[in-house]
PDB file of C-alpha atoms in Angstrom:
ATOM      1  CA  MET A   1      43.143 -21.071  23.329  1.00  0.00           C
ATOM      2  CA  THR A   2      41.195 -21.451  20.055  1.00  0.00           C
ATOM      3  CA  PRO A   3      39.468 -18.392  18.516  1.00  0.00           C
ATOM      4  CA  GLN A   4      36.090 -19.985  19.210  1.00  0.00           C
ATOM      5  CA  SER A   5      36.745 -20.035  22.946  1.00  0.00           C
ATOM      6  CA  ASP A   6      38.272 -16.573  23.151  1.00  0.00           C
ATOM      7  CA  PRO A   7      36.177 -14.508  25.606  1.00  0.00           C
ATOM      8  CA  GLU A   8      36.710 -11.366  23.523  1.00  0.00           C
ATOM      9  CA  VAL A   9      35.296 -13.076  20.421  1.00  0.00           C
ATOM     10  CA  ALA A  10      32.307 -14.335  22.384  1.00  0.00           C
ATOM     11  CA  LEU A  11      31.697 -10.846  23.813  1.00  0.00           C
ATOM     12  CA  LEU A  12      31.900  -9.295  20.343  1.00  0.00           C
ATOM     13  CA  SER A  13      29.467 -11.873  18.955  1.00  0.00           C
ATOM     14  CA  SER A  14      27.013 -11.154  21.778  1.00  0.00           C
ATOM     15  CA  SER A  15      27.336  -7.415  21.158  1.00  0.00           C
ATOM     16  CA  ASN A  16      26.646  -7.920  17.437  1.00  0.00           C
ATOM     17  CA  ARG A  17      23.496  -9.887  18.238  1.00  0.00           C
ATOM     18  CA  ARG A  18      22.232  -7.126  20.525  1.00  0.00           C
ATOM     19  CA  THR A  19      22.969  -4.517  17.852  1.00  0.00           C
ATOM     20  CA  THR A  20      21.125  -6.572  15.228  1.00  0.00           C
ATOM     21  CA  LEU A  21      18.162  -6.954  17.575  1.00  0.00           C
ATOM     22  CA  ARG A  22      18.069  -3.202  18.276  1.00  0.00           C
ATOM     23  CA  GLU A  23      18.125  -2.575  14.533  1.00  0.00           C
ATOM     24  CA  ALA A  24      15.367  -5.105  13.855  1.00  0.00           C
ATOM     25  CA  ILE A  25      12.863  -3.984  16.500  1.00  0.00           C
ATOM     26  CA  PRO A  26      11.985  -0.580  14.906  1.00  0.00           C
ATOM     27  CA  LEU A  27      11.616  -2.270  11.519  1.00  0.00           C
ATOM     28  CA  LEU A  28       9.323  -4.948  12.953  1.00  0.00           C
ATOM     29  CA  PHE A  29       7.107  -2.382  14.687  1.00  0.00           C
ATOM     30  CA  THR A  30       6.998  -0.235  11.537  1.00  0.00           C
ATOM     31  CA  VAL A  31       6.030  -3.195   9.368  1.00  0.00           C
ATOM     32  CA  LEU A  32       3.404  -4.327  11.894  1.00  0.00           C
ATOM     33  CA  PHE A  33       1.860  -0.830  12.092  1.00  0.00           C
ATOM     34  CA  PHE A  34       1.552  -0.479   8.327  1.00  0.00           C
ATOM     35  CA  ALA A  35       0.398  -4.086   7.908  1.00  0.00           C
ATOM     36  CA  VAL A  36      -2.547  -3.394  10.232  1.00  0.00           C
ATOM     37  CA  LEU A  37      -3.260  -0.048   8.548  1.00  0.00           C
ATOM     38  CA  PHE A  38      -3.239  -1.412   5.005  1.00  0.00           C
ATOM     39  CA  SER A  39      -5.180  -4.520   6.030  1.00  0.00           C
ATOM     40  CA  HIS A  40      -7.967  -2.190   7.107  1.00  0.00           C
ATOM     41  CA  LEU A  41      -7.706   0.049   4.035  1.00  0.00           C
ATOM     42  CA  LEU A  42      -7.697  -2.845   1.594  1.00  0.00           C
ATOM     43  CA  SER A  43     -10.564  -4.627   3.362  1.00  0.00           C
ATOM     44  CA  THR A  44     -12.720  -1.481   3.101  1.00  0.00           C
ATOM     45  CA  HIS A  45     -11.836  -0.873  -0.550  1.00  0.00           C
ATOM     46  CA  MET A  46     -11.905  -4.388  -2.004  1.00  0.00           C
ATOM     47  CA  LEU A  47     -15.539  -5.558  -2.209  1.00  0.00           C
ATOM     48  CA  GLN A  48     -16.403  -4.895   1.433  1.00  0.00           C
ATOM     49  CA  PRO A  49     -19.670  -6.766   2.093  1.00  0.00           C
ATOM     50  CA  LYS A  50     -22.540  -4.788   3.619  1.00  0.00           C
ATOM     51  CA  ALA A  51     -26.248  -5.431   3.973  1.00  0.00           C
ATOM     52  CA  ASP A  52     -27.111  -3.691   0.703  1.00  0.00           C
ATOM     53  CA  GLY A  53     -24.206  -4.869  -1.448  1.00  0.00           C
ATOM     54  CA  LEU A  54     -20.452  -4.779  -1.996  1.00  0.00           C
ATOM     55  CA  TYR A  55     -18.549  -1.574  -1.392  1.00  0.00           C
ATOM     56  CA  SER A  56     -15.350   0.134  -2.497  1.00  0.00           C
ATOM     57  CA  ALA A  57     -14.100   3.697  -2.115  1.00  0.00           C
ATOM     58  CA  GLY A  58     -12.056   6.489  -3.634  1.00  0.00           C
ATOM     59  CA  THR A  59     -10.327   5.844  -6.939  1.00  0.00           C
ATOM     60  CA  THR A  60     -10.159   2.120  -6.154  1.00  0.00           C
ATOM     61  CA  TRP A  61     -13.731   1.526  -7.278  1.00  0.00           C
ATOM     62  CA  GLY A  62     -12.792   2.593 -10.833  1.00  0.00           C
ATOM     63  CA  ASP A  63      -9.694   0.403 -11.120  1.00  0.00           C
ATOM     64  CA  LEU A  64     -11.485  -2.496  -9.447  1.00  0.00           C
ATOM     65  CA  ALA A  65     -13.761  -3.033 -12.448  1.00  0.00           C
ATOM     66  CA  TRP A  66     -10.703  -3.577 -14.646  1.00  0.00           C
ATOM     67  CA  HIS A  67      -9.005  -5.953 -12.223  1.00  0.00           C
ATOM     68  CA  LEU A  68     -12.175  -7.998 -11.738  1.00  0.00           C
ATOM     69  CA  SER A  69     -12.456  -8.323 -15.517  1.00  0.00           C
ATOM     70  CA  MET A  70      -8.851  -9.488 -15.700  1.00  0.00           C
ATOM     71  CA  ILE A  71      -9.248 -12.004 -12.872  1.00  0.00           C
ATOM     72  CA  SER A  72     -12.521 -13.488 -14.147  1.00  0.00           C
ATOM     73  CA  ASN A  73     -11.009 -13.736 -17.636  1.00  0.00           C
ATOM     74  CA  PHE A  74      -8.020 -15.696 -16.284  1.00  0.00           C
ATOM     75  CA  VAL A  75     -10.250 -17.920 -14.142  1.00  0.00           C
ATOM     76  CA  GLN A  76     -12.447 -18.861 -17.090  1.00  0.00           C
ATOM     77  CA  ARG A  77      -9.833 -19.087 -19.860  1.00  0.00           C
ATOM     78  CA  GLY A  78      -6.586 -19.871 -18.041  1.00  0.00           C
ATOM     79  CA  SER A  79      -3.138 -18.501 -18.846  1.00  0.00           C
ATOM     80  CA  ALA A  80      -3.990 -18.264 -22.551  1.00  0.00           C
ATOM     81  CA  ALA A  81      -6.013 -15.155 -21.678  1.00  0.00           C
ATOM     82  CA  VAL A  82      -2.838 -13.138 -21.047  1.00  0.00           C
ATOM     83  CA  LYS A  83      -2.606 -12.474 -24.788  1.00  0.00           C
ATOM     84  CA  GLU A  84      -5.930 -10.663 -25.121  1.00  0.00           C
ATOM     85  CA  ASN A  85      -7.477  -7.560 -23.549  1.00  0.00           C
ATOM     86  CA  PRO A  86     -10.673  -8.686 -21.746  1.00  0.00           C
ATOM     87  CA  ILE A  87     -12.401  -5.347 -22.397  1.00  0.00           C
ATOM     88  CA  TYR A  88     -11.477  -5.126 -26.077  1.00  0.00           C
ATOM     89  CA  PRO A  89     -11.490  -8.675 -27.489  1.00  0.00           C
ATOM     90  CA  GLY A  90      -9.037  -9.230 -30.291  1.00  0.00           C
ATOM     91  CA  THR A  91      -6.587  -6.590 -29.054  1.00  0.00           C
ATOM     92  CA  LYS A  92      -3.287  -7.348 -27.345  1.00  0.00           C
ATOM     93  CA  LEU A  93      -3.138  -7.108 -23.540  1.00  0.00           C
ATOM     94  CA  SER A  94      -0.474  -4.546 -22.625  1.00  0.00           C
ATOM     95  CA  TYR A  95      -1.264  -4.126 -18.915  1.00  0.00           C
ATOM     96  CA  PRO A  96       1.063  -5.870 -16.376  1.00  0.00           C
ATOM     97  CA  PHE A  97      -1.071  -8.922 -15.615  1.00  0.00           C
ATOM     98  CA  VAL A  98       0.884 -11.001 -13.079  1.00  0.00           C
ATOM     99  CA  PRO A  99      -0.872  -9.737  -9.870  1.00  0.00           C
ATOM    100  CA  ASP A 100      -4.294 -10.483 -11.384  1.00  0.00           C
ATOM    101  CA  LEU A 101      -3.066 -13.837 -12.665  1.00  0.00           C
ATOM    102  CA  ILE A 102      -1.973 -14.681  -9.102  1.00  0.00           C
ATOM    103  CA  SER A 103      -5.421 -13.647  -7.826  1.00  0.00           C
ATOM    104  CA  ALA A 104      -7.071 -15.852 -10.450  1.00  0.00           C
ATOM    105  CA  TRP A 105      -4.950 -18.783  -9.315  1.00  0.00           C
ATOM    106  CA  MET A 106      -6.034 -18.118  -5.711  1.00  0.00           C
ATOM    107  CA  VAL A 107      -9.697 -18.068  -6.760  1.00  0.00           C
ATOM    108  CA  LYS A 108      -9.294 -21.375  -8.603  1.00  0.00           C
ATOM    109  CA  SER A 109      -7.597 -22.762  -5.480  1.00  0.00           C
ATOM    110  CA  GLY A 110     -10.766 -22.120  -3.480  1.00  0.00           C
ATOM    111  CA  LEU A 111     -10.156 -18.701  -1.912  1.00  0.00           C
ATOM    112  CA  SER A 112     -12.777 -15.973  -2.152  1.00  0.00           C
ATOM    113  CA  LEU A 113     -12.499 -13.244  -4.756  1.00  0.00           C
ATOM    114  CA  ARG A 114     -12.139 -10.653  -1.992  1.00  0.00           C
ATOM    115  CA  VAL A 115      -9.236 -12.461  -0.311  1.00  0.00           C
ATOM    116  CA  SER A 116      -7.568 -12.967  -3.682  1.00  0.00           C
ATOM    117  CA  LEU A 117      -7.669  -9.191  -4.210  1.00  0.00           C
ATOM    118  CA  ILE A 118      -6.444  -8.225  -0.747  1.00  0.00           C
ATOM    119  CA  LEU A 119      -3.674 -10.712  -0.006  1.00  0.00           C
ATOM    120  CA  PRO A 120      -1.286 -10.128  -2.967  1.00  0.00           C
ATOM    121  CA  SER A 121      -1.600  -6.349  -2.632  1.00  0.00           C
ATOM    122  CA  LEU A 122      -1.020  -6.467   1.114  1.00  0.00           C
ATOM    123  CA  LEU A 123       2.104  -8.616   0.753  1.00  0.00           C
ATOM    124  CA  ALA A 124       3.517  -6.310  -1.920  1.00  0.00           C
ATOM    125  CA  ILE A 125       2.771  -3.111   0.033  1.00  0.00           C
ATOM    126  CA  VAL A 126       4.227  -4.419   3.302  1.00  0.00           C
ATOM    127  CA  GLY A 127       7.292  -5.697   1.447  1.00  0.00           C
ATOM    128  CA  PHE A 128       7.683  -2.303  -0.221  1.00  0.00           C
ATOM    129  CA  ILE A 129       7.502  -0.515   3.141  1.00  0.00           C
ATOM    130  CA  ALA A 130      10.130  -2.828   4.660  1.00  0.00           C
ATOM    131  CA  ALA A 131      12.380  -2.352   1.627  1.00  0.00           C
ATOM    132  CA  MET A 132      12.006   1.447   1.789  1.00  0.00           C
ATOM    133  CA  TYR A 133      12.954   1.439   5.477  1.00  0.00           C
ATOM    134  CA  VAL A 134      16.050  -0.675   4.823  1.00  0.00           C
ATOM    135  CA  LEU A 135      16.967   1.510   1.831  1.00  0.00           C
ATOM    136  CA  ALA A 136      16.754   4.677   3.942  1.00  0.00           C
ATOM    137  CA  ARG A 137      18.897   3.100   6.672  1.00  0.00           C
ATOM    138  CA  SER A 138      21.481   1.915   4.143  1.00  0.00           C
ATOM    139  CA  MET A 139      21.754   5.476   2.802  1.00  0.00           C
ATOM    140  CA  GLY A 140      22.692   6.794   6.247  1.00  0.00           C
ATOM    141  CA  ALA A 141      19.349   7.683   7.826  1.00  0.00           C
ATOM    142  CA  GLY A 142      18.791   6.866  11.471  1.00  0.00           C
ATOM    143  CA  THR A 143      15.719   5.069  12.768  1.00  0.00           C
ATOM    144  CA  ILE A 144      13.698   8.288  13.066  1.00  0.00           C
ATOM    145  CA  GLY A 145      14.887   9.415   9.647  1.00  0.00           C
ATOM    146  CA  ALA A 146      13.876   6.125   7.994  1.00  0.00           C
ATOM    147  CA  ILE A 147      10.406   6.229   9.576  1.00  0.00           C
ATOM    148  CA  SER A 148      10.038   9.899   8.610  1.00  0.00           C
ATOM    149  CA  ALA A 149      10.932   9.032   5.026  1.00  0.00           C
ATOM    150  CA  LEU A 150       8.130   6.463   4.978  1.00  0.00           C
ATOM    151  CA  LEU A 151       5.628   8.926   6.418  1.00  0.00           C
ATOM    152  CA  LEU A 152       6.592  11.618   3.904  1.00  0.00           C
ATOM    153  CA  LEU A 153       6.191   9.139   1.059  1.00  0.00           C
ATOM    154  CA  LEU A 154       2.936   7.500   2.134  1.00  0.00           C
ATOM    155  CA  PHE A 155       1.084  10.503   3.563  1.00  0.00           C
ATOM    156  CA  ASN A 156       2.082  13.050   0.979  1.00  0.00           C
ATOM    157  CA  GLY A 157      -0.197  15.598  -0.656  1.00  0.00           C
ATOM    158  CA  SER A 158      -0.844  19.286  -0.282  1.00  0.00           C
ATOM    159  CA  ILE A 159       0.315  20.807   2.983  1.00  0.00           C
ATOM    160  CA  PHE A 160      -1.773  23.832   2.092  1.00  0.00           C
ATOM    161  CA  GLY A 161      -4.855  21.639   2.345  1.00  0.00           C
ATOM    162  CA  THR A 162      -4.479  21.665   6.124  1.00  0.00           C
ATOM    163  CA  ILE A 163      -5.503  25.331   6.072  1.00  0.00           C
ATOM    164  CA  TYR A 164      -8.886  24.451   4.596  1.00  0.00           C
ATOM    165  CA  LEU A 165      -9.162  21.388   6.811  1.00  0.00           C
ATOM    166  CA  TRP A 166      -8.766  23.587   9.883  1.00  0.00           C
ATOM    167  CA  ARG A 167     -11.298  26.126   8.577  1.00  0.00           C
ATOM    168  CA  ASP A 168     -13.911  23.455   7.874  1.00  0.00           C
ATOM    169  CA  TYR A 169     -13.415  21.894  11.269  1.00  0.00           C
ATOM    170  CA  HIS A 170     -13.950  25.172  13.124  1.00  0.00           C
ATOM    171  CA  SER A 171     -16.902  26.294  11.003  1.00  0.00           C
ATOM    172  CA  SER A 172     -18.749  22.973  11.150  1.00  0.00           C
ATOM    173  CA  GLY A 173     -19.200  22.721  14.896  1.00  0.00           C
ATOM    174  CA  ALA A 174     -19.102  18.943  14.515  1.00  0.00           C
ATOM    175  CA  SER A 175     -16.572  16.363  15.610  1.00  0.00           C
ATOM    176  CA  PHE A 176     -13.288  16.217  13.741  1.00  0.00           C
ATOM    177  CA  ALA A 177     -14.098  12.889  12.077  1.00  0.00           C
ATOM    178  CA  SER A 178     -17.560  13.852  10.816  1.00  0.00           C
ATOM    179  CA  ALA A 179     -16.407  17.312   9.754  1.00  0.00           C
ATOM    180  CA  VAL A 180     -13.305  16.626   7.695  1.00  0.00           C
ATOM    181  CA  LEU A 181     -12.500  12.969   7.175  1.00  0.00           C
ATOM    182  CA  ARG A 182     -14.948  12.588   4.269  1.00  0.00           C
ATOM    183  CA  LYS A 183     -13.089  15.103   2.098  1.00  0.00           C
ATOM    184  CA  ASP A 184      -9.750  14.905   0.279  1.00  0.00           C
ATOM    185  CA  TYR A 185      -7.816  18.015   1.336  1.00  0.00           C
ATOM    186  CA  SER A 186      -4.964  17.274  -1.045  1.00  0.00           C
ATOM    187  CA  ASN A 187      -7.151  17.748  -4.097  1.00  0.00           C
ATOM    188  CA  ILE A 188      -9.404  20.820  -3.859  1.00  0.00           C
ATOM    189  CA  PRO A 189      -9.967  22.154  -7.403  1.00  0.00           C
ATOM    190  CA  GLU A 190     -11.990  25.162  -6.194  1.00  0.00           C
ATOM    191  CA  HIS A 191      -8.847  26.361  -4.393  1.00  0.00           C
ATOM    192  CA  ASN A 192      -6.538  25.370  -7.271  1.00  0.00           C
ATOM    193  CA  LEU A 193      -4.969  22.479  -5.332  1.00  0.00           C
ATOM    194  CA  TRP A 194      -4.392  19.488  -7.621  1.00  0.00           C
ATOM    195  CA  PHE A 195      -2.385  16.956  -5.657  1.00  0.00           C
ATOM    196  CA  SER A 196      -2.700  13.187  -5.570  1.00  0.00           C
ATOM    197  CA  ASN A 197      -2.163  11.073  -2.485  1.00  0.00           C
ATOM    198  CA  PHE A 198       0.229   8.140  -2.849  1.00  0.00           C
ATOM    199  CA  VAL A 199      -1.918   5.761  -0.795  1.00  0.00           C
ATOM    200  CA  CYS A 200      -5.367   6.699  -2.099  1.00  0.00           C
ATOM    201  CA  ASP A 201      -4.529   7.052  -5.785  1.00  0.00           C
ATOM    202  CA  TYR A 202      -1.586   4.693  -6.200  1.00  0.00           C
ATOM    203  CA  LEU A 203      -1.102   1.878  -3.701  1.00  0.00           C
ATOM    204  CA  LEU A 204      -4.752   0.962  -3.123  1.00  0.00           C
ATOM    205  CA  PRO A 205      -6.169   1.023  -6.669  1.00  0.00           C
ATOM    206  CA  GLN A 206      -3.154   0.094  -8.793  1.00  0.00           C
ATOM    207  CA  ARG A 207      -2.333  -3.520  -8.012  1.00  0.00           C
ATOM    208  CA  ALA A 208       0.506  -3.865 -10.526  1.00  0.00           C
ATOM    209  CA  ALA A 209       2.110  -0.710  -9.142  1.00  0.00           C
ATOM    210  CA  ASP A 210       2.332  -2.295  -5.668  1.00  0.00           C
ATOM    211  CA  TRP A 211       4.627  -5.002  -6.992  1.00  0.00           C
ATOM    212  CA  GLY A 212       6.454  -2.476  -9.148  1.00  0.00           C
ATOM    213  CA  CYS A 213       7.232  -0.388  -6.050  1.00  0.00           C
ATOM    214  CA  LEU A 214       8.514  -3.447  -4.187  1.00  0.00           C
ATOM    215  CA  ILE A 215      10.681  -4.746  -7.036  1.00  0.00           C
ATOM    216  CA  GLY A 216      11.960  -1.286  -7.944  1.00  0.00           C
ATOM    217  CA  THR A 217      12.977  -0.524  -4.351  1.00  0.00           C
ATOM    218  CA  LEU A 218      14.744  -3.867  -4.003  1.00  0.00           C
ATOM    219  CA  VAL A 219      16.669  -3.230  -7.214  1.00  0.00           C
TER     220      VAL A 219
END
């Protein structure tokens, strides 16, 4: 009997496939969850159209002005623009420009400016999340441990802020969403809390950092 027809080999191969499938399902659900979440976050922060204009939010609105300058510069002047800072003409561009260059290429290919902002960031963030999950699993974490590692990374900030969140909720008499979701409880200077949230102040506004996180995790 050849090894290919050995029932034990066939059984082992089938068992390996089931194990691989069991390993892949949590990763797929995790990636899908965060893909939906960040699709929403990016769509509300990257030139969201409303009746009275285009909207952004949080720290993203500040960084967005820079990225729009970079993209429009590349669209108008081509790849030669990578040598010069669009805000300070005549000075060398030192900012990592590839994500904005990709967005400029997408704009020139006929996609909207908004889509060109969202799509590269979303791909990088989702790739980063998948890579972090695989990294945690390769270091010995179980499925719950790998997901917990992602949650600790992405939803970090001041745990002490929950004290003030709870106080505001009870004193407001309003619904939870209207009472507390408009305030950043990681950064409350009046209570000497100076934390920065990884999603709000890093992944959403800093487009080059998204790809840096992905590449760095893969390495």
